[in-house]
Short mmCIF file of C-alpha atoms in Angstrom, two decimals:
data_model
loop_
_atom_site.label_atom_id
_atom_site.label_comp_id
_atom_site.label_asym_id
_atom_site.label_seq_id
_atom_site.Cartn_x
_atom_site.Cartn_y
_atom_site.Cartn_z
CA UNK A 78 15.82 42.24 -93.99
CA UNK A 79 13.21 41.25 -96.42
CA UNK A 80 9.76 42.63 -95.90
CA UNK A 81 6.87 40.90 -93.97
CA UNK A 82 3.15 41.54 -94.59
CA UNK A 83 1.84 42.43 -91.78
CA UNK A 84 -1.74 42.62 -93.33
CA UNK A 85 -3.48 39.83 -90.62
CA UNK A 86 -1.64 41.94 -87.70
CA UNK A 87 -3.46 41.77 -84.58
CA UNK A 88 -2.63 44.26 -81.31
CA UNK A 89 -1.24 42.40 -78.33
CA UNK A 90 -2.50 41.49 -75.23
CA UNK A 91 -0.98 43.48 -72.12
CA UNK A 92 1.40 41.60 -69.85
CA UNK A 93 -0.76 39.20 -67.31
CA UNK A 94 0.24 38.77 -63.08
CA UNK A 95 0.61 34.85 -63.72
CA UNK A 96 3.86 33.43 -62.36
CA UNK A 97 6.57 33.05 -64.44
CA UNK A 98 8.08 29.30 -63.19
CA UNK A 99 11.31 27.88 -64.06
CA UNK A 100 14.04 25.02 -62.84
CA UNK A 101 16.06 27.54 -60.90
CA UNK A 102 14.09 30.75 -60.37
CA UNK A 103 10.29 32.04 -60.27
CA UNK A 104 9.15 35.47 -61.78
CA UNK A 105 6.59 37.22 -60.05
CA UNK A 106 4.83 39.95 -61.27
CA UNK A 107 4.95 42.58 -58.35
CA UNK A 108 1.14 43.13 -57.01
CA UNK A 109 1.87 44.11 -53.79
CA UNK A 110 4.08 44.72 -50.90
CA UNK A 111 4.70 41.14 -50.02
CA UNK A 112 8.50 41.11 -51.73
CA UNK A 113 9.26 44.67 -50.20
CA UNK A 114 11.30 43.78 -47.25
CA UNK A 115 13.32 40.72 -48.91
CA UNK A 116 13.95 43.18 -51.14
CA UNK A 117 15.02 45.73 -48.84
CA UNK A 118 17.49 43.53 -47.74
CA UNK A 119 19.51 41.86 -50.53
CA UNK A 120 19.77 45.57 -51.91
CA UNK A 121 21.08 47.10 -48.29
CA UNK A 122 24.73 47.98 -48.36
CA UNK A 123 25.72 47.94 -52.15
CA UNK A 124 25.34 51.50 -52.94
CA UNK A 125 27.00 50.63 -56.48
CA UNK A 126 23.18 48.96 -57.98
CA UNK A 127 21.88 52.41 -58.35
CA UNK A 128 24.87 53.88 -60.50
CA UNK A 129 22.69 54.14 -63.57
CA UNK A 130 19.56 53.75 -62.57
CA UNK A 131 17.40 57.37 -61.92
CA UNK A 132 16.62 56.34 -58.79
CA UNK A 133 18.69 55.93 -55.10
CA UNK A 134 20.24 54.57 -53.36
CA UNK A 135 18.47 54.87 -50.11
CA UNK A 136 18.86 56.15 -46.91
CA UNK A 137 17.52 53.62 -45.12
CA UNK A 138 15.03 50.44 -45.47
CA UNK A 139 12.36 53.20 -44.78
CA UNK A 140 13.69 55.54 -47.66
CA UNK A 141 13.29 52.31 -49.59
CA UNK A 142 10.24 51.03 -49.07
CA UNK A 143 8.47 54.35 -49.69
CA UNK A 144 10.18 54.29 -52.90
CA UNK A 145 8.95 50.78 -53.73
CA UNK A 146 5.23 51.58 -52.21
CA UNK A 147 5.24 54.35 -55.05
CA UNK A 148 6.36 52.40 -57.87
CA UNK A 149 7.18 48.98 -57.94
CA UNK A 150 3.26 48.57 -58.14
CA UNK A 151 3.01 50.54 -61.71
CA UNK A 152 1.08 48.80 -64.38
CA UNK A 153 3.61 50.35 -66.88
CA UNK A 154 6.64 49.80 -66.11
CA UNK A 155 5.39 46.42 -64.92
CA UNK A 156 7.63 45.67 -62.23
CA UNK A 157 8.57 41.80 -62.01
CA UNK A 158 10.81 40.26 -58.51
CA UNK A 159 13.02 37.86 -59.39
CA UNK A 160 13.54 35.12 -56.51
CA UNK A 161 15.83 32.35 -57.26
CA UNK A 162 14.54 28.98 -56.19
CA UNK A 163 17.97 28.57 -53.63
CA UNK A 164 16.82 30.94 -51.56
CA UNK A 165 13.01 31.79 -52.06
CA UNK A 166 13.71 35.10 -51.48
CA UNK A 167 12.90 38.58 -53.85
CA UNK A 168 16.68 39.01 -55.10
CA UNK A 169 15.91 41.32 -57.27
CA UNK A 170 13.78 43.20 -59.93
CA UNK A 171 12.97 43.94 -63.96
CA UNK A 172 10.25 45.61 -65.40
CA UNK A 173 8.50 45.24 -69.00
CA UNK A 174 7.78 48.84 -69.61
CA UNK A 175 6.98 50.91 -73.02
CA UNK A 176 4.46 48.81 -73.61
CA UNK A 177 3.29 49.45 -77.15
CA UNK A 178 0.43 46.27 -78.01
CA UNK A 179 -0.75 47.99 -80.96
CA UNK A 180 2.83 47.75 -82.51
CA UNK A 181 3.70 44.83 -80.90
CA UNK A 182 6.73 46.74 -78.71
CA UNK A 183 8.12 46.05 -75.40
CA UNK A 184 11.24 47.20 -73.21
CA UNK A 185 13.05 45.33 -70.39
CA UNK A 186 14.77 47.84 -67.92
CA UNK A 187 14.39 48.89 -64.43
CA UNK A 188 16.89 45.81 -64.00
CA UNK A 189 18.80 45.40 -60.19
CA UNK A 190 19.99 42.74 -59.73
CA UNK A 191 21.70 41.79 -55.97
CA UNK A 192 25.07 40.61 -55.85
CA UNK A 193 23.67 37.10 -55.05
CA UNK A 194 21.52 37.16 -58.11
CA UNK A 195 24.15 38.41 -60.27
CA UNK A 196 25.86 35.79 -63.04
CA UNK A 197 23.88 32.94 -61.95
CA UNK A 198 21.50 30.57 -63.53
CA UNK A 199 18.54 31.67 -61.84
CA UNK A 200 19.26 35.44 -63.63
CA UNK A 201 19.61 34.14 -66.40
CA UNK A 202 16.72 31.96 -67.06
CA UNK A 203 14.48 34.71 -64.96
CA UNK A 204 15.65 36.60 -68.73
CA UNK A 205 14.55 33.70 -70.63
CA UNK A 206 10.86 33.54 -68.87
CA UNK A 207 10.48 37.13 -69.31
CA UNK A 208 11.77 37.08 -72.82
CA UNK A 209 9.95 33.81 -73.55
CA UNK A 210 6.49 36.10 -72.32
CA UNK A 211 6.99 38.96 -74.54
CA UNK A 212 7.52 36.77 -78.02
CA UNK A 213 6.36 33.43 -77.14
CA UNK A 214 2.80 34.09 -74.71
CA UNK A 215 1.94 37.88 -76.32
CA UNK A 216 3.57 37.60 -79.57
CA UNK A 217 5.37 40.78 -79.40
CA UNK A 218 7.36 41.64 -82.63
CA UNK A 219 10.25 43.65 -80.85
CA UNK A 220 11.63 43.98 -77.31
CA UNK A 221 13.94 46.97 -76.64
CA UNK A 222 16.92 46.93 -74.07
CA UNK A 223 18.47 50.88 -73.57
CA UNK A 224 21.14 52.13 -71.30
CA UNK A 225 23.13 54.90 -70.34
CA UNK A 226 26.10 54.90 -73.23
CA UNK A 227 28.93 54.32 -70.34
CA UNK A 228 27.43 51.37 -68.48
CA UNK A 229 29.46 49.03 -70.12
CA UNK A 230 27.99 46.09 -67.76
CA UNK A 231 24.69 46.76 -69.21
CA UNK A 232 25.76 46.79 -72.59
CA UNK A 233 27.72 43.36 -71.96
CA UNK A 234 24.58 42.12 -70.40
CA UNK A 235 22.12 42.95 -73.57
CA UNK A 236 24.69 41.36 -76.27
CA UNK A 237 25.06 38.12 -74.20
CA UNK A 238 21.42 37.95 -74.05
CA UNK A 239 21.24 38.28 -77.79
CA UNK A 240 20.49 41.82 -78.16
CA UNK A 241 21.51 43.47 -81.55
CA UNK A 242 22.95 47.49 -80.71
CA UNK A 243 20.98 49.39 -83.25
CA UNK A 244 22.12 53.53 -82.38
CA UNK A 245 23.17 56.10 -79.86
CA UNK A 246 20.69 58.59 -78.94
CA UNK A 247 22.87 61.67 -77.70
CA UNK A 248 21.86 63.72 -75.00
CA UNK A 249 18.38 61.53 -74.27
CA UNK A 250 18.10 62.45 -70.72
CA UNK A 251 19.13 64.00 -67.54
CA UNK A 252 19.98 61.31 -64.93
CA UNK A 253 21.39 62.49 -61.17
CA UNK A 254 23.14 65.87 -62.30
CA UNK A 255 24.75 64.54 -65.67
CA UNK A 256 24.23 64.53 -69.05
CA UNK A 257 22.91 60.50 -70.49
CA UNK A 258 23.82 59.12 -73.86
CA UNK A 259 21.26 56.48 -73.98
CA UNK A 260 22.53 53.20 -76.12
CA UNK A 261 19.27 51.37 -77.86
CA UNK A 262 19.70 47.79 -78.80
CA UNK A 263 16.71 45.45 -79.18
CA UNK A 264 15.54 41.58 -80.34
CA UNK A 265 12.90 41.38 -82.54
CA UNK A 266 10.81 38.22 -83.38
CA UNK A 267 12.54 36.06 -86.77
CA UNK A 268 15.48 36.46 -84.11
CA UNK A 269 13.98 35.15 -81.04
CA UNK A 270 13.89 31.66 -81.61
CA UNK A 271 17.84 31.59 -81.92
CA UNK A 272 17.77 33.44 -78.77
CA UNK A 273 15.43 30.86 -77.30
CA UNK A 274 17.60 28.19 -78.56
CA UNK A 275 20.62 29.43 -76.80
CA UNK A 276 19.30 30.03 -73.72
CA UNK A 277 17.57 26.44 -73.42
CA UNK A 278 21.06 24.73 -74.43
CA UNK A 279 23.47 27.33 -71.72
CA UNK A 280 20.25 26.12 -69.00
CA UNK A 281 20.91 22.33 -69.63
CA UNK A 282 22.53 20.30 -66.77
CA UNK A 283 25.29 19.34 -68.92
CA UNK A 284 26.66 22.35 -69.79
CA UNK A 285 27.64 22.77 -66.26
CA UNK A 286 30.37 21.12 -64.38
CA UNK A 287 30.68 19.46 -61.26
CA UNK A 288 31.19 22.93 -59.61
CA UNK A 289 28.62 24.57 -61.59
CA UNK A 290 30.95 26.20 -63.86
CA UNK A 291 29.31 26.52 -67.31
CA UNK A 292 31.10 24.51 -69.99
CA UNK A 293 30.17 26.88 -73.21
CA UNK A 294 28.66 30.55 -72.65
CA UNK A 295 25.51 31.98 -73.78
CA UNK A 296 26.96 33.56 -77.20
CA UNK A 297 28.55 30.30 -78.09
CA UNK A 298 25.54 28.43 -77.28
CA UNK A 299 23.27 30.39 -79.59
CA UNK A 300 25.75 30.17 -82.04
CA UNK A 301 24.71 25.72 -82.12
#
């Protein structure tokens, strides 16, 4: 990659607690307990969201809403809930985290989706707005996306969102008992507006059918 002069560099702002509003989902930065319960709920019963995460599941709504009391409200990692515009309900969560504004570095994890959230529109452009924040609102230069090495949906999930896998950091951390490979990929900002691209053209009405099947996927829609 040719070099850039960086020599008019500014330091970024911090992520705001404005609304993030789209055609099919809002973003809400979490700033207190109002999403807590919803939640709750659309988590309850799939025991399977908290494989790789360091964190549950829960025993109980209690259990879980101690947990979320204790950090969903974090300034870093920023915790965002996700509620799709179907349902108006909190159906799930991401956080911007590692923030770095003097570099111009940000990470997307803490990602649970609920099963009603998952492989929908409203997921996907709740990934846009959040991306579209970072590079487009802040002017981030880079935004990181890491993983345990054997999550292979994560990893599926960060190259169909147009992340690039950059290295393997061996023995990173100690999640639940075992040892975690952690796989780093990232986007950084001459790539985003390809990214962009793609995502506006897989969000358009007509590349969806009649049944709401998408007509071209995300990949082949960045691709033109």
């Amino acid at each position: 990659m040719t070099e850039r002069s960086l020599a008019n560099w500014q330091p970024c702002a911090l992520p705001g607690n404005e609304p993030l509003v789209g055609r099919h989902v809002r973003v809400e930065p979490i700033v207190d307990d109002r999403h807590f319960a919803d939640l709750e709920a659309a988590f309850r019963g799939h025991d399977a969201l908290w494989t790789y995460l360091a964190y549950g599941p829960f025993d109980g709504a209690e259990a879980f809403l101690r947990y979320a009391q204790a950090t969903y409200l974090s300034a870093d990692p920023k915790f965002h809930a996700i509620i799709p515009a179907g349902s108006g309900k909190a159906e799930g969560v991401a956080a911007l985290m590692r923030l770095d504004p003097a570099n111009g570095v940000a990470e997307i994890g803490h990602i649970c989706l609920a099963p009603t959230l998952q492989k929908t529109r409203a997921s996907t452009e709740a990934f846009a707005l959040l991306y579209g924040r970072v590079f487009d609102e802040l002017g981030y230069r880079r935004l990181e996306w890491k993983c345990e090495s054997t999550n292979a949906p994560s990893r599926r999930a960060a190259a169909r969102y147009g992340f690039q896998y950059e290295s393997l950091f061996r023995q990173h951390m100690v999640v639940k008992g075992r040892n975690r490979d952690t796989a780093w990929f990232s986007i950084i900002d001459p790539e985003w507006p390809v990214v962009k691209a793609g995502f506006e053209r897989w969000l358009a009405d007509e590349n969806f059918d009649g049944e709401g099947r998408q007509r071209r996927s995300l990949e082949a829609c960045r691709e033109g």
